[in-house]
PDB file of C-alpha atoms in Angstrom:
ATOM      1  CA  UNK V   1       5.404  12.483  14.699  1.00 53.00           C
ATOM      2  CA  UNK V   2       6.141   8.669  15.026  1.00 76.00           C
ATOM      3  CA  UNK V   3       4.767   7.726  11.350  1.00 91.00           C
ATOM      4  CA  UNK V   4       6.811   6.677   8.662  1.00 95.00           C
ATOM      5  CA  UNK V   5       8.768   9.427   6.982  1.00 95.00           C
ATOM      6  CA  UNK V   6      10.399   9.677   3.879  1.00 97.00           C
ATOM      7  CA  UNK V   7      13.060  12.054   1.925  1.00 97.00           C
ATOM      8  CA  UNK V   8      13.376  13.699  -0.236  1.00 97.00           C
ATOM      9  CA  UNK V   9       9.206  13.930  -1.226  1.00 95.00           C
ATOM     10  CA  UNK V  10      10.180  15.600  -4.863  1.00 96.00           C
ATOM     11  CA  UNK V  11      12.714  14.366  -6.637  1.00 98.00           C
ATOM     12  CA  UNK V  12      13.554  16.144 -10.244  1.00 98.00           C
ATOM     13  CA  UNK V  13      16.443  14.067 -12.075  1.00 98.00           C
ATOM     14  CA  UNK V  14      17.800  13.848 -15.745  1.00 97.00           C
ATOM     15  CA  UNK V  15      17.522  10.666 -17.539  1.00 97.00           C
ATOM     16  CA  UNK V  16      20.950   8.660 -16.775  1.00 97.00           C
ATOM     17  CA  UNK V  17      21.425   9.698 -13.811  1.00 98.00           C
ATOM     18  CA  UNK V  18      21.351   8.144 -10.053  1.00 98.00           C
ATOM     19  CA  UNK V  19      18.387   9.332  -7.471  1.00 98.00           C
ATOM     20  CA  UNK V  20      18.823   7.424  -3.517  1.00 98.00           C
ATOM     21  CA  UNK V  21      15.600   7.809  -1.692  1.00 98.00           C
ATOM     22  CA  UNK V  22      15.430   7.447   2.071  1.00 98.00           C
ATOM     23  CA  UNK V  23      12.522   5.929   4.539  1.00 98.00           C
ATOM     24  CA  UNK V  24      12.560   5.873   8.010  1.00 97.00           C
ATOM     25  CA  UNK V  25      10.457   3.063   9.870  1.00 96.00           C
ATOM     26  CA  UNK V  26       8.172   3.362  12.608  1.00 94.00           C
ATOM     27  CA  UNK V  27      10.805   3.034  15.203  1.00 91.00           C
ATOM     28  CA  UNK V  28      10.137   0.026  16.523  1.00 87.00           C
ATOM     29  CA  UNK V  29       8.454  -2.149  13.455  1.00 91.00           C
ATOM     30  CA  UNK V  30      10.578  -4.640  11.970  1.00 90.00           C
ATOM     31  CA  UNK V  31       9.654  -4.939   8.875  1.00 91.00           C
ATOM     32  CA  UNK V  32      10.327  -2.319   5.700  1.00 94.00           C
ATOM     33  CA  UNK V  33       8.461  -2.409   2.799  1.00 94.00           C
ATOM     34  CA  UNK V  34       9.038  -0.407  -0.713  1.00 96.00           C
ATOM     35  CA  UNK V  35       6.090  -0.170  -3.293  1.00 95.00           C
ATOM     36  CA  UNK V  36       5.952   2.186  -6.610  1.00 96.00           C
ATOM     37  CA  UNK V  37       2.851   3.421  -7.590  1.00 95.00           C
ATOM     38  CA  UNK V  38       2.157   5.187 -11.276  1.00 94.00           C
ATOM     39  CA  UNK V  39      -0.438   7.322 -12.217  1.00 89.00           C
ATOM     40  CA  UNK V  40      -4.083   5.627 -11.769  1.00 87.00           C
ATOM     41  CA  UNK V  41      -2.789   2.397 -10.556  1.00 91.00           C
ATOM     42  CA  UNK V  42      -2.321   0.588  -7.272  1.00 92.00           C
ATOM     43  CA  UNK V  43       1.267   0.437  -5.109  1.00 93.00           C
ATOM     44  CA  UNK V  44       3.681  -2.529  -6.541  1.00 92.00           C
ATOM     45  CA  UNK V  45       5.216  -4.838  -4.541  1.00 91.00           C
ATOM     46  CA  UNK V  46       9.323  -3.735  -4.786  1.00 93.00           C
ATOM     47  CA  UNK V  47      11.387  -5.339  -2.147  1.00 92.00           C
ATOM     48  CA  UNK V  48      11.023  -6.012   1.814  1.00 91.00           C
ATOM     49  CA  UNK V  49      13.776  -6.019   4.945  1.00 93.00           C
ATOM     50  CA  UNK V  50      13.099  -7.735   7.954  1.00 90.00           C
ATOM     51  CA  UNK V  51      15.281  -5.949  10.398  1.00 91.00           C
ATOM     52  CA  UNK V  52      18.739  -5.387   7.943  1.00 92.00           C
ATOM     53  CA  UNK V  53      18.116  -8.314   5.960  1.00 92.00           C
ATOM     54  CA  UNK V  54      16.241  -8.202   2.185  1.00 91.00           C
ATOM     55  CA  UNK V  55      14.176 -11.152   2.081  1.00 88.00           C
ATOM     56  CA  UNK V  56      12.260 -10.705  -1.353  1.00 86.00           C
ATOM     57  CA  UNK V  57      12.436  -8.399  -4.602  1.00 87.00           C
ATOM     58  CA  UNK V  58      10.254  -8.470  -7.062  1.00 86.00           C
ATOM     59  CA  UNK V  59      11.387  -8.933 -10.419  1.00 84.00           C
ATOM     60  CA  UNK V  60      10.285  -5.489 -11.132  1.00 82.00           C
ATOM     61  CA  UNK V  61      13.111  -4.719  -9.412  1.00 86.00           C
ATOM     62  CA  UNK V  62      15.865  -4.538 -11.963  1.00 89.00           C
ATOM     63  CA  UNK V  63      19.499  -4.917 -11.980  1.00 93.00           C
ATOM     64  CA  UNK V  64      19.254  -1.106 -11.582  1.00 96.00           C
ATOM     65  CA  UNK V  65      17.335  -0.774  -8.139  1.00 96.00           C
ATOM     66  CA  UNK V  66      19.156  -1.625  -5.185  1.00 96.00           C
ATOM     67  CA  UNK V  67      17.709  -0.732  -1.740  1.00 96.00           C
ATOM     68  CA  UNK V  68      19.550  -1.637   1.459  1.00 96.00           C
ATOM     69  CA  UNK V  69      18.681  -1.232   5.378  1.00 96.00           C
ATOM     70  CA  UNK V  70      21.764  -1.645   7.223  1.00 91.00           C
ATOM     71  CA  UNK V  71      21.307  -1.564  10.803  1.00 87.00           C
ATOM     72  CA  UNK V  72      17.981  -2.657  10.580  1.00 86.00           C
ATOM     73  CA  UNK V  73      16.540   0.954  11.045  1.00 91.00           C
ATOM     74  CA  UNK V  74      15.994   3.265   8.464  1.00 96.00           C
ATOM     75  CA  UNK V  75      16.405   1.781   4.551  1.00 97.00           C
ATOM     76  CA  UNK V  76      17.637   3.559   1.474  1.00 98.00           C
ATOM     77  CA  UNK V  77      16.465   2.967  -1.987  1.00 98.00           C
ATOM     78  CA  UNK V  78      19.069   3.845  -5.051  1.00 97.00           C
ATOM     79  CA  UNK V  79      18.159   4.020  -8.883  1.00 97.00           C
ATOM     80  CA  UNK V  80      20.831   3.819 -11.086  1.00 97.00           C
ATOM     81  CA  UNK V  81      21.160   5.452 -14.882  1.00 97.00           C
ATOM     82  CA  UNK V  82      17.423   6.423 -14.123  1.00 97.00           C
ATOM     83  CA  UNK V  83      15.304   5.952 -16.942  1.00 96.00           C
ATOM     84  CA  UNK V  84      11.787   7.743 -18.096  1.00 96.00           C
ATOM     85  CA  UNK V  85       9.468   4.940 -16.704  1.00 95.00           C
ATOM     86  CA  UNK V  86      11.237   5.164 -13.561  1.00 96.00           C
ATOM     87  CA  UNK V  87       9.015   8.289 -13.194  1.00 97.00           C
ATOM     88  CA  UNK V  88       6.331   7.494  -9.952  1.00 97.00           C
ATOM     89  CA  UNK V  89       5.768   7.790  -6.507  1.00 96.00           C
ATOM     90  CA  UNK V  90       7.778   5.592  -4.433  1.00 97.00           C
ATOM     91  CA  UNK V  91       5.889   4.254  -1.350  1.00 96.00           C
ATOM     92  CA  UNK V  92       7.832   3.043   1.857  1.00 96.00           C
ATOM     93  CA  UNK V  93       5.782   0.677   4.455  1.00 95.00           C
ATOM     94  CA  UNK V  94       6.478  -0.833   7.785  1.00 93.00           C
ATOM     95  CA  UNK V  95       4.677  -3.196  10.096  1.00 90.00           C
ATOM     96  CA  UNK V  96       5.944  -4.972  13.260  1.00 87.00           C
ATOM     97  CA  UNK V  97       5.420  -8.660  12.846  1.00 81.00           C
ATOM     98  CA  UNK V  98       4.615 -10.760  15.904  1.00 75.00           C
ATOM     99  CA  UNK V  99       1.785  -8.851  17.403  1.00 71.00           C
ATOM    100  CA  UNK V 100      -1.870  -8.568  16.653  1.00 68.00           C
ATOM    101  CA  UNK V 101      -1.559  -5.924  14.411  1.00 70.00           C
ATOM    102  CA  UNK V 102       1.122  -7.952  12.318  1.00 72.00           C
ATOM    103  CA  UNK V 103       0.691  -7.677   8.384  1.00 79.00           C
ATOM    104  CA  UNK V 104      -1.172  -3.824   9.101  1.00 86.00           C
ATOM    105  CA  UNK V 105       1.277  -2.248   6.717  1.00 91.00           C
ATOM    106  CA  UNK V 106       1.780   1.699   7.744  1.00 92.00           C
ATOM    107  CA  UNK V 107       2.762   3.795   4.887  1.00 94.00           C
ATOM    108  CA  UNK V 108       4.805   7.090   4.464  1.00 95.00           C
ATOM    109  CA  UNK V 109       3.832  10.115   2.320  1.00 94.00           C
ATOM    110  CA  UNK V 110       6.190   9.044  -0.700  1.00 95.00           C
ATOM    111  CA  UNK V 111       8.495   9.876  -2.593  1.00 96.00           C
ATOM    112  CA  UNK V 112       7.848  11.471  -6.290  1.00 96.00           C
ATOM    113  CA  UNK V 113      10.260  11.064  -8.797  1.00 98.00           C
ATOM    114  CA  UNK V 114      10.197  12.513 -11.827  1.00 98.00           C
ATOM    115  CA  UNK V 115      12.944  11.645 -14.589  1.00 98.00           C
ATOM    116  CA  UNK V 116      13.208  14.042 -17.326  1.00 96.00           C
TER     117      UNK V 116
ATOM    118  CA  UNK G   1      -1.124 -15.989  -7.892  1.00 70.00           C
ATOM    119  CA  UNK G   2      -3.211 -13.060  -6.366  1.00 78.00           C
ATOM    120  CA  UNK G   3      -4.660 -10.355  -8.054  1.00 86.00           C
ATOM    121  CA  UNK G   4      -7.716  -7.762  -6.942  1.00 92.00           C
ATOM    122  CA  UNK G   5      -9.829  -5.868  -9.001  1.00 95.00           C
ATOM    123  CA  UNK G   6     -11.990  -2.952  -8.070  1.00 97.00           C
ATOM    124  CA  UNK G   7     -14.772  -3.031 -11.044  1.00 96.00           C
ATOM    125  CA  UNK G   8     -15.359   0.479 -10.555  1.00 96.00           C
ATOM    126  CA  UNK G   9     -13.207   3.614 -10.755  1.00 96.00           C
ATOM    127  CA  UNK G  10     -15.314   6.323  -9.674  1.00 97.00           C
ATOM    128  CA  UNK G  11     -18.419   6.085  -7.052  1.00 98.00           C
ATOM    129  CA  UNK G  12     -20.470   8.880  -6.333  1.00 98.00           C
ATOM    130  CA  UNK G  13     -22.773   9.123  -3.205  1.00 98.00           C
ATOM    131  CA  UNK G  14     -25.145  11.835  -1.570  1.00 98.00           C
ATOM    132  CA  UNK G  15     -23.718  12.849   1.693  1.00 98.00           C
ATOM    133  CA  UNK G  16     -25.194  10.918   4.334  1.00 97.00           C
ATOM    134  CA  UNK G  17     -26.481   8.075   2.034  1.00 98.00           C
ATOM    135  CA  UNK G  18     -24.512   4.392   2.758  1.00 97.00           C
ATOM    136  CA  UNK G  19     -21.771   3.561   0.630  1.00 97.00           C
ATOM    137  CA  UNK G  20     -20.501   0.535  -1.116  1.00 97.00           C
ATOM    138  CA  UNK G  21     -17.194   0.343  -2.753  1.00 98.00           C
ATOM    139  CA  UNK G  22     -16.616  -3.062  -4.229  1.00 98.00           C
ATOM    140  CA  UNK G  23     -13.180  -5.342  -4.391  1.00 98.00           C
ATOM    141  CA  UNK G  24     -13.333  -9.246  -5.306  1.00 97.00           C
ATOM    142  CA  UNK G  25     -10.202 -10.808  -5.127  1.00 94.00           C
ATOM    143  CA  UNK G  26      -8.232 -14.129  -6.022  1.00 89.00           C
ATOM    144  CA  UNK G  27      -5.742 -16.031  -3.819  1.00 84.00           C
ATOM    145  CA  UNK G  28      -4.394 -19.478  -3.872  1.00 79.00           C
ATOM    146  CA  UNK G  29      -4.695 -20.009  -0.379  1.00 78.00           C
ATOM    147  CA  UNK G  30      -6.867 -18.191   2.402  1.00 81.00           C
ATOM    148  CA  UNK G  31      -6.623 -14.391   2.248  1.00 86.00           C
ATOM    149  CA  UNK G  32      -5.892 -11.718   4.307  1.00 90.00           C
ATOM    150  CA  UNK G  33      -7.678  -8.442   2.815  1.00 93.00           C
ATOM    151  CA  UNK G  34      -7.180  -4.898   3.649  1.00 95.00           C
ATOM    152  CA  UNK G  35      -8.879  -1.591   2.789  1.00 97.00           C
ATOM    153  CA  UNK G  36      -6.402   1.163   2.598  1.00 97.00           C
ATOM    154  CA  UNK G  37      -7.481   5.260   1.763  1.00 96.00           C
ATOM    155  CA  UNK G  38      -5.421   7.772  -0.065  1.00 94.00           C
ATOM    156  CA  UNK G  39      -6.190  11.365   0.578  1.00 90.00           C
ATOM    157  CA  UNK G  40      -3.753  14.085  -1.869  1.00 82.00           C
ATOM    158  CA  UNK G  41      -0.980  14.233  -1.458  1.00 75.00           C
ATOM    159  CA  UNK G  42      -0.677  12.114   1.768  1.00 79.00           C
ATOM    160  CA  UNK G  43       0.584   8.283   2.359  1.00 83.00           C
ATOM    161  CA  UNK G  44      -2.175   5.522   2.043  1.00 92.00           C
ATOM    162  CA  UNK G  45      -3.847   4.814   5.696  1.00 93.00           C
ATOM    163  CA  UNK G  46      -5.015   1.574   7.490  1.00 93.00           C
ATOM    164  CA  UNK G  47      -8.487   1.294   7.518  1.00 95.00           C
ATOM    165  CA  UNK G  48      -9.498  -2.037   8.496  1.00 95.00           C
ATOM    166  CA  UNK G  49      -8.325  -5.761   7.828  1.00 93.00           C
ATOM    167  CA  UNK G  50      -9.870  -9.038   7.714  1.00 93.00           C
ATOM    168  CA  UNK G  51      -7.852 -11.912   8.842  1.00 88.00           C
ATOM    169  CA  UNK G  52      -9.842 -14.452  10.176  1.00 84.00           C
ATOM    170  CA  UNK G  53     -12.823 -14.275  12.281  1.00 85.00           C
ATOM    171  CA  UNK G  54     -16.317 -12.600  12.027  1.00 90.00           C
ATOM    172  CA  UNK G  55     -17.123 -12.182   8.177  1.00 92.00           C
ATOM    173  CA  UNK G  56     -18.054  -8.020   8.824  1.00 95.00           C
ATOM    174  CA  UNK G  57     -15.188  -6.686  10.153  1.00 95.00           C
ATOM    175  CA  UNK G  58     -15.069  -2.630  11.638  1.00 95.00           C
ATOM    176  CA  UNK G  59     -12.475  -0.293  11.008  1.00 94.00           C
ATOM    177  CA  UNK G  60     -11.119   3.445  11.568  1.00 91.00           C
ATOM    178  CA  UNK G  61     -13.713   6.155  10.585  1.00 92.00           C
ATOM    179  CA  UNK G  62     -17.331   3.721  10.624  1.00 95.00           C
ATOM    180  CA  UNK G  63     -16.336   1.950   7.540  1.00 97.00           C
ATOM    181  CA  UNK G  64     -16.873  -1.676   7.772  1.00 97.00           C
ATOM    182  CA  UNK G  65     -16.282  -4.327   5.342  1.00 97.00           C
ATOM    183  CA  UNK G  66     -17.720  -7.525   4.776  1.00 95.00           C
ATOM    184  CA  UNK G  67     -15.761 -11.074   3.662  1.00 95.00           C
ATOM    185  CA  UNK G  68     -17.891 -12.861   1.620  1.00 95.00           C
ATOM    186  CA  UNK G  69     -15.735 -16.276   0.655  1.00 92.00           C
ATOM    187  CA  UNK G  70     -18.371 -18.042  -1.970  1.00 93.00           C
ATOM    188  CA  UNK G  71     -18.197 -14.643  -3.942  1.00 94.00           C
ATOM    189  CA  UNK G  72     -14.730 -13.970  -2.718  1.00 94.00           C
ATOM    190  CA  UNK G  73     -15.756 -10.358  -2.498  1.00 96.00           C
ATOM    191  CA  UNK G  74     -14.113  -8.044   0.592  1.00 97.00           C
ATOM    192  CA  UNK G  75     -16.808  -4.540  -0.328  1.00 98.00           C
ATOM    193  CA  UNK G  76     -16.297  -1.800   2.068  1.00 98.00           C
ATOM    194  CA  UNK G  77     -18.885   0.173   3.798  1.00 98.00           C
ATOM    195  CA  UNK G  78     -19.839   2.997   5.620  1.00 97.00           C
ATOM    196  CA  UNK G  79     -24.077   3.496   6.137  1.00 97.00           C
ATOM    197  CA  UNK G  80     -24.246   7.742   6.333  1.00 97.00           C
ATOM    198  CA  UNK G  81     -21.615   9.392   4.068  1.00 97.00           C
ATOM    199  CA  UNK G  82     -19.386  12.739   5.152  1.00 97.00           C
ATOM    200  CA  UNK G  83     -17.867  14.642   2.259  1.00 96.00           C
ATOM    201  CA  UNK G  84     -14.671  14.303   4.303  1.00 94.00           C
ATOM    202  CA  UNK G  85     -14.924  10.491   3.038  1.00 96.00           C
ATOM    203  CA  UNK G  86     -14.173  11.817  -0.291  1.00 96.00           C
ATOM    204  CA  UNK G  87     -10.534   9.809  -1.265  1.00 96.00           C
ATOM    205  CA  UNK G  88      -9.041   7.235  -2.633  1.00 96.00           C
ATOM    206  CA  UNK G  89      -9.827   3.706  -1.790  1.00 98.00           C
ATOM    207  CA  UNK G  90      -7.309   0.671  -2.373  1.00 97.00           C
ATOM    208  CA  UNK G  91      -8.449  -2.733  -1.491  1.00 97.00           C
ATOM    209  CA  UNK G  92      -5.338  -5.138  -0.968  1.00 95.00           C
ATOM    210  CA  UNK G  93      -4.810  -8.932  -0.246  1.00 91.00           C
ATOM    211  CA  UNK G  94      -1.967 -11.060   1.295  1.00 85.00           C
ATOM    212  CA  UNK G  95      -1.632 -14.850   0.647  1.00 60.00           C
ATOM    213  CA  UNK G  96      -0.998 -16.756   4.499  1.00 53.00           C
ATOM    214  CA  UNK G  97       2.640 -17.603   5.228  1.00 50.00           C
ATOM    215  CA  UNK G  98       3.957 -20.563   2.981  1.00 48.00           C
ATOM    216  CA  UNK G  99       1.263 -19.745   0.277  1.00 43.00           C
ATOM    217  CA  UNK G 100       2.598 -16.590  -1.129  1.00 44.00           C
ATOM    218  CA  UNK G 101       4.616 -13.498  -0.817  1.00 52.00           C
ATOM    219  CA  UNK G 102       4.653 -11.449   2.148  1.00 66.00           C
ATOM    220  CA  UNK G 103       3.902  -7.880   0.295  1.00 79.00           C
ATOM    221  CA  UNK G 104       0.294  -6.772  -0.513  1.00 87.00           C
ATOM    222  CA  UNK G 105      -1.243  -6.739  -4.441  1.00 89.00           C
ATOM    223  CA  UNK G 106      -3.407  -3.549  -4.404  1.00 93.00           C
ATOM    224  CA  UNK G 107      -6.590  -3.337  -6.215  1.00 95.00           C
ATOM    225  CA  UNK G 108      -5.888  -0.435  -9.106  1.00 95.00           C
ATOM    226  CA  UNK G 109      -8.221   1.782  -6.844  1.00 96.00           C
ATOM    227  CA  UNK G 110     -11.924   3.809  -6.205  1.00 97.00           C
ATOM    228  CA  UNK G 111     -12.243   6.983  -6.535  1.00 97.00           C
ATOM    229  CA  UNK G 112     -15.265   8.110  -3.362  1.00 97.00           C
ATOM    230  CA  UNK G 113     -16.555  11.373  -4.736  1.00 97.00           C
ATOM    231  CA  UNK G 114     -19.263  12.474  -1.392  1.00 97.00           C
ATOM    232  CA  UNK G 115     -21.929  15.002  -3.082  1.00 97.00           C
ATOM    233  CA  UNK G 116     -22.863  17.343  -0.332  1.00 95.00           C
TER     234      UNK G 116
END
């Protein structure tokens, strides 16, 4: 399978404490996306890499998100002192700008978090 | 800043009667729309995109959508219905480099219910 995976797809946590979540890319795509999506509402915009560098966050992105992609392959998303509303499904995307199918976004199964 | 909005949360159509499910949508600059499906407990999927070009644009699975730019309205549409259709539908829109952001604002979804 050469679609974007993701790990772990459950995720069970106490409130306070730190969850990582990991994506894997389409292997060659450049780009990695991360969205959150809650209950009855459309993915939101987190943070993108091109290759290892993080080129925008969204200020839903708080002090306590940090996501890194260090050799430009797969990326890694952390929580920190997790909180309630942290509870949703975390989507990764990637897409391989510079071609004709640049800006088709290709998403992974997700990753559900739920903070008790 | 752009926003989309899906006026309707639930459609219901006979199998093998057309479908329409609608998505309008705001941008400051020219858009790039996409129509995106959600099946349970799986990752959203490509379906088509409009970037430039002819206004009815055909994607995966005979769903088509049409750009309408005076109504700035993107509906998608498929003209004989399968129960298989049955999913979740998420319209999306990009501003063009050096208007906007390069992530994707999702519509807050349709839900296709296919009556066999």
């Amino acid at each position: 399978d050469t679609g974007v995976s993701q790990d772990p797809r459950h995720k069970i946590t106490k409130r306070g404490q730190n969850v990582t979540f990991r994506c894997d890319p389409i292997s060659e795509h450049n780009r990695l996306y991360w969205y959150r999506q809650t209950l009855g509402q459309g993915p939101e915009f987190l943070t993108y890499f091109q290759n290892e560098a993080q080129l925008e966050k969204s200020r839903l992105l708080s002090d306590r998100f940090s996501a890194e992609r260090p050799k430009g392959s797969f990326s890694t998303l952390e929580i920190q002192r997790t909180e309630q509303g942290d509870s949703a499904m975390y989507l990764c995307a990637s897409s391989l700008i510079g071609t004709k199918s640049s800006y088709e976004q290709y998403f992974g199964p997700g990753t559900r978090l739920t903070v008790t | 800043a752009q926003s989309v909005a899906q006026p309707e949360d639930q459609v219901n159509v006979a199998e093998g009667n057309p479908l329409t499910v609608k998505c309008t949508y705001s941008v400051s600059g020219n858009p790039y729309l996409f129509w995106y499906v959600q099946y349970p407990n799986r990752g959203l999927q490509f379906l088509l995109k409009y970037i430039t070009g002819d206004n009815l644009v055909k994607g995966s699975y005979g769903f088509e959508a049409e750009f309408n730019k005076s109504q700035t309205s993107f509906h998608l549409k498929k003209p004989s219905a399968l129960v298989s259709d049955s999913a979740l539908y998420f319209c999306a829109v990009r501003d063009i480099p050096g208007g906007g952001a390069n992530n994707l604002f999702f519509g807050t979804g349709t839900r296709l219910t296919v009556i066999p």
